[in-house]
């Protein structure tokens, strides 16, 4: 598959790279990293990045302004996006050929060519894999690319903390450091916290609830709370793992009010939770999923579902 992707990149002169809405460091790192590899390796090609920007992450990479006609005859590559409705900028569909590169379960197999690897911590790790495959065919890894891919890996592994971190993740991280990834600047940019968010973190730590003898946790950040602390929905979701390290905690649900729905993030240290997410208009990884509900009553149903999952769970030792 990597070979086919490289062939397509060589074949097309215009390449537009997309990723999911509300981008995180892996979305931007894989998108920006792949774009940079192509730019550095094939300077004659036109390479663009599409999608909305998030202020706190513009230090990583900036997007290009695209007009509709630029999609004519273009190769479109979509990174880190499991479902086509979540692709930022739906004009992706008007590309001549579409390639999906992702590490989420392949529930929506969109595109003409798909490379899905759920064993990868991040799509940034996959792009590093792609580079390592292609380096003998002329692919170039610059310092800028290394920094972008390193950010994506760091973002999706929670600084090498989550269970998706593997031996390969560390090997690639080491290679990215050797290639000049600017880790200090990166950490500074990624882990700065605004004062409102720091105060909200205090609220979350004081008010999260536990269920099923402390094995399940939950918090609901209502519209009122977000207004009181002056924190945006997207900023608030950075606190999703705030109480994950509490002793005994196996799985937790993080509810945040949006204007006309409640966004649910479900996380776990073992039990499989994406089935539960699917019951509530969502999906995702086995241990990291998202869902959407519409009423506060439904938060109780999600918590009940999580309690059941945890009660049926037997850890593999
Ligand atoms: Mn990702």
Short mmCIF file of C-alpha atoms and ligand atoms in Angstrom, two decimals:
data_model
loop_
_atom_site.label_atom_id
_atom_site.label_comp_id
_atom_site.label_asym_id
_atom_site.label_seq_id
_atom_site.Cartn_x
_atom_site.Cartn_y
_atom_site.Cartn_z
CA UNK A 1 0.00 0.00 0.00
CA UNK A 2 2.84 2.40 0.79
CA UNK A 3 4.25 1.66 -2.63
CA UNK A 4 0.92 2.46 -4.30
CA UNK A 5 0.66 5.71 -2.35
CA UNK A 6 4.18 6.73 -3.37
CA UNK A 7 3.40 5.91 -7.00
CA UNK A 8 0.34 8.17 -6.87
CA UNK A 9 2.28 10.98 -5.27
CA UNK A 10 4.87 10.70 -8.03
CA UNK A 11 2.17 10.62 -10.69
CA UNK A 12 0.20 13.70 -9.63
CA UNK A 13 1.49 17.24 -9.91
CA UNK A 14 -1.11 18.71 -7.61
CA UNK A 15 -1.70 17.20 -4.19
CA UNK A 16 -4.11 18.49 -1.56
CA UNK A 17 -3.95 17.10 1.96
CA UNK A 18 -6.91 17.11 4.33
CA UNK A 19 -7.61 15.85 7.89
CA UNK A 20 -10.45 15.92 10.43
CA UNK A 21 -12.41 18.87 11.78
CA UNK A 22 -11.31 20.33 15.14
CA UNK A 23 -7.74 19.24 14.42
CA UNK A 24 -5.50 17.85 17.14
CA UNK A 25 -1.70 17.58 16.98
CA UNK A 26 -1.85 14.24 15.14
CA UNK A 27 -4.25 15.58 12.50
CA UNK A 28 -2.02 18.58 11.88
CA UNK A 29 1.26 16.72 12.37
CA UNK A 30 0.40 14.01 9.86
CA UNK A 31 -1.13 16.46 7.39
CA UNK A 32 1.71 18.97 7.68
CA UNK A 33 4.39 16.28 7.90
CA UNK A 34 3.24 14.50 4.77
CA UNK A 35 2.88 17.80 2.90
CA UNK A 36 6.41 18.78 3.92
CA UNK A 37 7.88 15.42 2.88
CA UNK A 38 6.31 15.80 -0.56
CA UNK A 39 7.43 19.44 -0.88
CA UNK A 40 11.00 18.62 0.12
CA UNK A 41 11.22 15.49 -2.02
CA UNK A 42 9.46 16.81 -5.13
CA UNK A 43 9.96 20.61 -5.18
CA UNK A 44 8.25 20.92 -8.57
CA UNK A 45 4.90 19.69 -7.29
CA UNK A 46 2.08 21.87 -5.99
CA UNK A 47 1.20 20.76 -2.47
CA UNK A 48 -1.60 22.30 -0.40
CA UNK A 49 -3.14 21.80 3.02
CA UNK A 50 -6.87 22.23 3.56
CA UNK A 51 -9.08 22.63 6.61
CA UNK A 52 -10.03 25.10 9.32
CA UNK A 53 -7.43 26.33 11.79
CA UNK A 54 -7.45 26.26 15.58
CA UNK A 55 -5.76 29.25 17.14
CA UNK A 56 -3.86 27.37 19.82
CA UNK A 57 -2.22 25.08 17.23
CA UNK A 58 -1.37 27.50 14.41
CA UNK A 59 2.23 27.51 15.68
CA UNK A 60 2.54 23.97 14.29
CA UNK A 61 1.44 24.55 10.71
CA UNK A 62 -0.72 26.97 8.70
CA UNK A 63 -3.31 26.03 6.10
CA UNK A 64 -3.51 27.21 2.49
CA UNK A 65 -6.28 29.21 0.85
CA UNK A 66 -7.89 26.97 -1.76
CA UNK A 67 -10.31 27.75 -4.56
CA UNK A 68 -12.73 25.17 -5.96
CA UNK A 69 -10.96 24.92 -9.29
CA UNK A 70 -7.73 23.88 -7.59
CA UNK A 71 -9.27 20.45 -6.98
CA UNK A 72 -9.43 19.78 -10.69
CA UNK A 73 -7.08 16.92 -11.50
CA UNK A 74 -5.74 16.88 -7.94
CA UNK A 75 -4.73 13.95 -5.79
CA UNK A 76 -6.43 14.32 -2.40
CA UNK A 77 -4.96 12.59 0.66
CA UNK A 78 -7.00 12.55 3.88
CA UNK A 79 -5.13 11.91 7.14
CA UNK A 80 -6.39 10.77 10.54
CA UNK A 81 -10.11 10.84 9.69
CA UNK A 82 -12.21 7.70 10.17
CA UNK A 83 -15.51 8.98 8.75
CA UNK A 84 -15.97 11.11 5.66
CA UNK A 85 -18.41 13.58 7.30
CA UNK A 86 -15.61 14.50 9.75
CA UNK A 87 -13.22 15.55 6.98
CA UNK A 88 -12.50 19.25 7.33
CA UNK A 89 -13.49 20.93 4.05
CA UNK A 90 -15.85 18.67 2.17
CA UNK A 91 -14.41 19.77 -1.17
CA UNK A 92 -12.00 16.87 -0.67
CA UNK A 93 -14.57 14.83 -2.62
CA UNK A 94 -13.95 16.78 -5.80
CA UNK A 95 -10.36 15.57 -6.12
CA UNK A 96 -9.58 13.27 -9.03
CA UNK A 97 -8.33 10.51 -6.75
CA UNK A 98 -8.72 10.15 -2.98
CA UNK A 99 -6.41 8.33 -0.59
CA UNK A 100 -7.34 7.63 3.03
CA UNK A 101 -4.50 7.24 5.57
CA UNK A 102 -5.78 6.49 9.07
CA UNK A 103 -5.27 4.55 12.29
CA UNK A 104 -8.90 4.40 13.48
CA UNK A 105 -11.05 1.33 12.79
CA UNK A 106 -12.05 1.45 9.13
CA UNK A 107 -15.78 1.96 9.65
CA UNK A 108 -16.23 4.29 6.69
CA UNK A 109 -13.96 3.02 3.92
CA UNK A 110 -14.08 6.14 1.75
CA UNK A 111 -11.53 6.86 -0.98
CA UNK A 112 -9.98 5.07 -3.97
CA UNK A 113 -6.98 3.84 -2.06
CA UNK A 114 -6.97 3.10 1.69
CA UNK A 115 -4.11 2.58 4.11
CA UNK A 116 -5.50 1.89 7.59
CA UNK A 117 -3.26 0.64 10.37
CA UNK A 118 -4.96 0.42 13.76
CA UNK A 119 -1.72 -0.78 15.37
CA UNK A 120 -0.16 2.65 14.86
CA UNK A 121 -0.26 5.08 17.76
CA UNK A 122 -0.97 7.92 15.37
CA UNK A 123 -1.11 8.75 11.69
CA UNK A 124 2.08 10.70 12.28
CA UNK A 125 3.71 7.36 13.14
CA UNK A 126 2.32 5.97 9.85
CA UNK A 127 3.74 8.91 7.90
CA UNK A 128 7.12 8.18 9.50
CA UNK A 129 6.67 4.58 8.38
CA UNK A 130 5.89 5.86 4.89
CA UNK A 131 9.02 8.01 4.90
CA UNK A 132 11.21 5.09 6.05
CA UNK A 133 9.78 2.98 3.25
CA UNK A 134 10.32 5.73 0.68
CA UNK A 135 13.67 7.06 1.74
CA UNK A 136 15.56 4.81 -0.63
CA UNK A 137 13.25 6.05 -3.39
CA UNK A 138 14.21 9.65 -2.69
CA UNK A 139 11.90 10.82 0.12
CA UNK A 140 13.38 13.53 2.32
CA UNK A 141 12.81 14.12 6.04
CA UNK A 142 13.49 17.72 7.05
CA UNK A 143 13.72 19.18 10.53
CA UNK A 144 10.32 20.78 10.03
CA UNK A 145 8.74 17.45 9.11
CA UNK A 146 10.41 15.74 12.07
CA UNK A 147 8.96 18.34 14.45
CA UNK A 148 5.47 17.93 12.98
CA UNK A 149 5.48 14.13 13.11
CA UNK A 150 6.91 14.18 16.62
CA UNK A 151 4.03 16.46 17.72
CA UNK A 152 1.47 14.07 16.30
CA UNK A 153 2.99 11.10 18.09
CA UNK A 154 3.31 13.02 21.34
CA UNK A 155 -0.29 14.22 21.03
CA UNK A 156 -1.92 10.87 20.35
CA UNK A 157 0.15 8.95 22.92
CA UNK A 158 -0.21 11.58 25.66
CA UNK A 159 3.55 12.01 25.74
CA UNK A 160 4.20 8.26 25.39
CA UNK A 161 1.86 7.44 28.25
CA UNK A 162 -1.15 5.73 26.66
CA UNK A 163 -1.31 2.04 25.84
CA UNK A 164 -1.03 2.73 22.10
CA UNK A 165 2.66 3.51 22.69
CA UNK A 166 4.79 0.68 21.32
CA UNK A 167 8.40 -0.17 20.79
CA UNK A 168 8.00 1.12 17.22
CA UNK A 169 6.66 4.43 18.56
CA UNK A 170 9.86 4.94 20.56
CA UNK A 171 12.08 3.88 17.64
CA UNK A 172 10.40 6.37 15.35
CA UNK A 173 10.48 9.08 18.01
CA UNK A 174 14.23 8.48 18.37
CA UNK A 175 14.69 8.78 14.60
CA UNK A 176 12.68 12.00 14.57
CA UNK A 177 14.87 13.44 17.32
CA UNK A 178 17.93 12.43 15.31
CA UNK A 179 16.41 14.26 12.33
CA UNK A 180 16.25 17.44 14.41
CA UNK A 181 12.72 17.59 15.85
CA UNK A 182 12.52 20.72 18.00
CA UNK A 183 11.04 19.14 21.05
CA UNK A 184 11.51 21.92 23.56
CA UNK A 185 9.66 24.55 21.50
CA UNK A 186 7.05 21.96 20.73
CA UNK A 187 6.28 21.09 24.34
CA UNK A 188 6.16 24.75 25.19
CA UNK A 189 3.55 25.28 22.47
CA UNK A 190 1.50 22.16 23.11
CA UNK A 191 1.32 22.21 26.90
CA UNK A 192 0.86 25.82 27.79
CA UNK A 193 -2.43 26.34 29.61
CA UNK A 194 -4.52 29.49 29.76
CA UNK A 195 -5.49 30.70 33.20
CA UNK A 196 -9.22 30.01 32.62
CA UNK A 197 -8.42 26.43 31.64
CA UNK A 198 -6.21 25.96 34.70
CA UNK A 199 -9.13 27.12 36.90
CA UNK A 200 -11.54 24.81 35.07
CA UNK A 201 -9.12 21.92 35.65
CA UNK A 202 -9.48 22.69 39.36
CA UNK A 203 -13.27 22.49 39.00
CA UNK A 204 -13.04 19.15 37.18
CA UNK A 205 -10.74 17.66 39.81
CA UNK A 206 -13.07 18.73 42.59
CA UNK A 207 -16.32 17.71 40.93
CA UNK A 208 -15.80 14.55 38.88
CA UNK A 209 -18.03 11.73 40.03
CA UNK A 210 -17.20 8.10 40.54
CA UNK A 211 -19.42 5.07 40.03
CA UNK A 212 -19.08 1.34 40.44
CA UNK A 213 -16.64 1.53 43.36
CA UNK A 214 -14.45 4.12 41.71
CA UNK A 215 -13.88 2.18 38.53
CA UNK A 216 -15.95 4.55 36.40
CA UNK A 217 -15.64 8.32 36.41
CA UNK A 218 -17.68 11.08 34.83
CA UNK A 219 -18.01 14.82 34.62
CA UNK A 220 -20.50 17.00 32.80
CA UNK A 221 -19.33 20.48 31.84
CA UNK A 222 -22.56 22.33 31.25
CA UNK A 223 -23.00 25.53 29.30
CA UNK A 224 -23.25 27.41 32.62
CA UNK A 225 -19.93 26.03 33.86
CA UNK A 226 -18.17 26.85 30.58
CA UNK A 227 -19.53 30.40 30.77
CA UNK A 228 -18.58 30.80 34.44
CA UNK A 229 -14.98 29.77 33.71
CA UNK A 230 -14.90 31.47 30.31
CA UNK A 231 -13.55 28.40 28.53
CA UNK A 232 -14.51 27.32 25.02
CA UNK A 233 -15.86 23.87 24.21
CA UNK A 234 -12.73 22.85 22.35
CA UNK A 235 -10.45 24.11 25.11
CA UNK A 236 -12.49 22.31 27.77
CA UNK A 237 -12.07 19.00 25.96
CA UNK A 238 -8.33 19.17 26.64
CA UNK A 239 -9.22 18.10 30.19
CA UNK A 240 -10.62 14.73 29.09
CA UNK A 241 -7.92 12.78 30.94
CA UNK A 242 -7.72 15.07 33.96
CA UNK A 243 -8.73 12.41 36.51
CA UNK A 244 -7.63 9.30 34.59
CA UNK A 245 -4.79 8.57 37.00
CA UNK A 246 -7.05 8.30 40.05
CA UNK A 247 -6.45 4.92 41.64
CA UNK A 248 -8.86 2.22 40.47
CA UNK A 249 -10.25 4.25 37.55
CA UNK A 250 -10.88 1.99 34.55
CA UNK A 251 -13.11 4.03 32.26
CA UNK A 252 -14.61 7.49 32.21
CA UNK A 253 -17.03 9.70 30.33
CA UNK A 254 -16.42 13.37 29.71
CA UNK A 255 -19.51 15.35 28.71
CA UNK A 256 -19.30 18.88 27.32
CA UNK A 257 -22.31 20.97 26.30
CA UNK A 258 -22.22 22.32 22.77
CA UNK A 259 -24.84 24.78 21.46
CA UNK A 260 -27.33 22.09 20.40
CA UNK A 261 -25.86 18.81 21.56
CA UNK A 262 -23.71 17.24 24.24
CA UNK A 263 -20.37 15.92 23.11
CA UNK A 264 -19.30 12.72 24.85
CA UNK A 265 -15.75 11.46 25.12
CA UNK A 266 -15.31 7.97 26.47
CA UNK A 267 -11.88 6.76 27.56
CA UNK A 268 -10.70 3.49 29.04
CA UNK A 269 -7.64 1.72 30.37
CA UNK A 270 -8.80 -1.70 29.22
CA UNK A 271 -12.54 -2.24 28.64
CA UNK A 272 -13.65 -1.79 25.04
CA UNK A 273 -15.86 1.29 24.81
CA UNK A 274 -16.39 2.01 21.12
CA UNK A 275 -19.46 -0.27 21.01
CA UNK A 276 -21.06 1.96 23.63
CA UNK A 277 -20.07 5.04 21.63
CA UNK A 278 -21.76 3.57 18.56
CA UNK A 279 -25.01 3.25 20.52
CA UNK A 280 -24.92 7.02 20.96
CA UNK A 281 -24.20 8.27 17.41
CA UNK A 282 -20.46 7.82 17.69
CA UNK A 283 -17.53 5.46 17.42
CA UNK A 284 -13.76 5.45 17.50
CA UNK A 285 -10.92 3.44 18.97
CA UNK A 286 -11.59 0.53 21.37
CA UNK A 287 -10.30 2.58 24.30
CA UNK A 288 -10.89 6.11 23.08
CA UNK A 289 -14.22 6.96 21.55
CA UNK A 290 -16.58 9.82 21.00
CA UNK A 291 -20.35 10.13 20.84
CA UNK A 292 -23.10 12.71 20.64
CA UNK A 293 -26.19 12.94 22.82
CA UNK A 294 -28.92 15.53 23.14
CA UNK A 295 -30.27 15.52 26.70
CA UNK A 296 -28.83 15.44 30.24
CA UNK A 297 -30.86 12.25 30.85
CA UNK A 298 -28.79 10.50 28.21
CA UNK A 299 -25.60 11.21 30.19
CA UNK A 300 -26.99 8.79 32.79
CA UNK A 301 -27.56 6.17 30.11
CA UNK A 302 -23.97 6.49 28.90
CA UNK A 303 -22.69 6.15 32.48
CA UNK A 304 -24.93 3.12 33.03
CA UNK A 305 -23.54 1.57 29.86
CA UNK A 306 -20.01 2.22 31.03
CA UNK A 307 -20.70 0.67 34.44
CA UNK A 308 -22.01 -2.47 32.72
CA UNK A 309 -18.94 -2.70 30.51
CA UNK A 310 -16.62 -2.31 33.47
CA UNK A 311 -18.52 -4.91 35.52
CA UNK A 312 -18.23 -7.45 32.71
CA UNK A 313 -14.58 -6.70 32.14
CA UNK A 314 -11.90 -9.13 33.22
CA UNK A 315 -8.41 -7.72 32.91
CA UNK A 316 -5.88 -9.80 31.02
CA UNK A 317 -2.98 -10.34 33.36
MN1 LIG B 1 -4.76 10.35 15.34
#
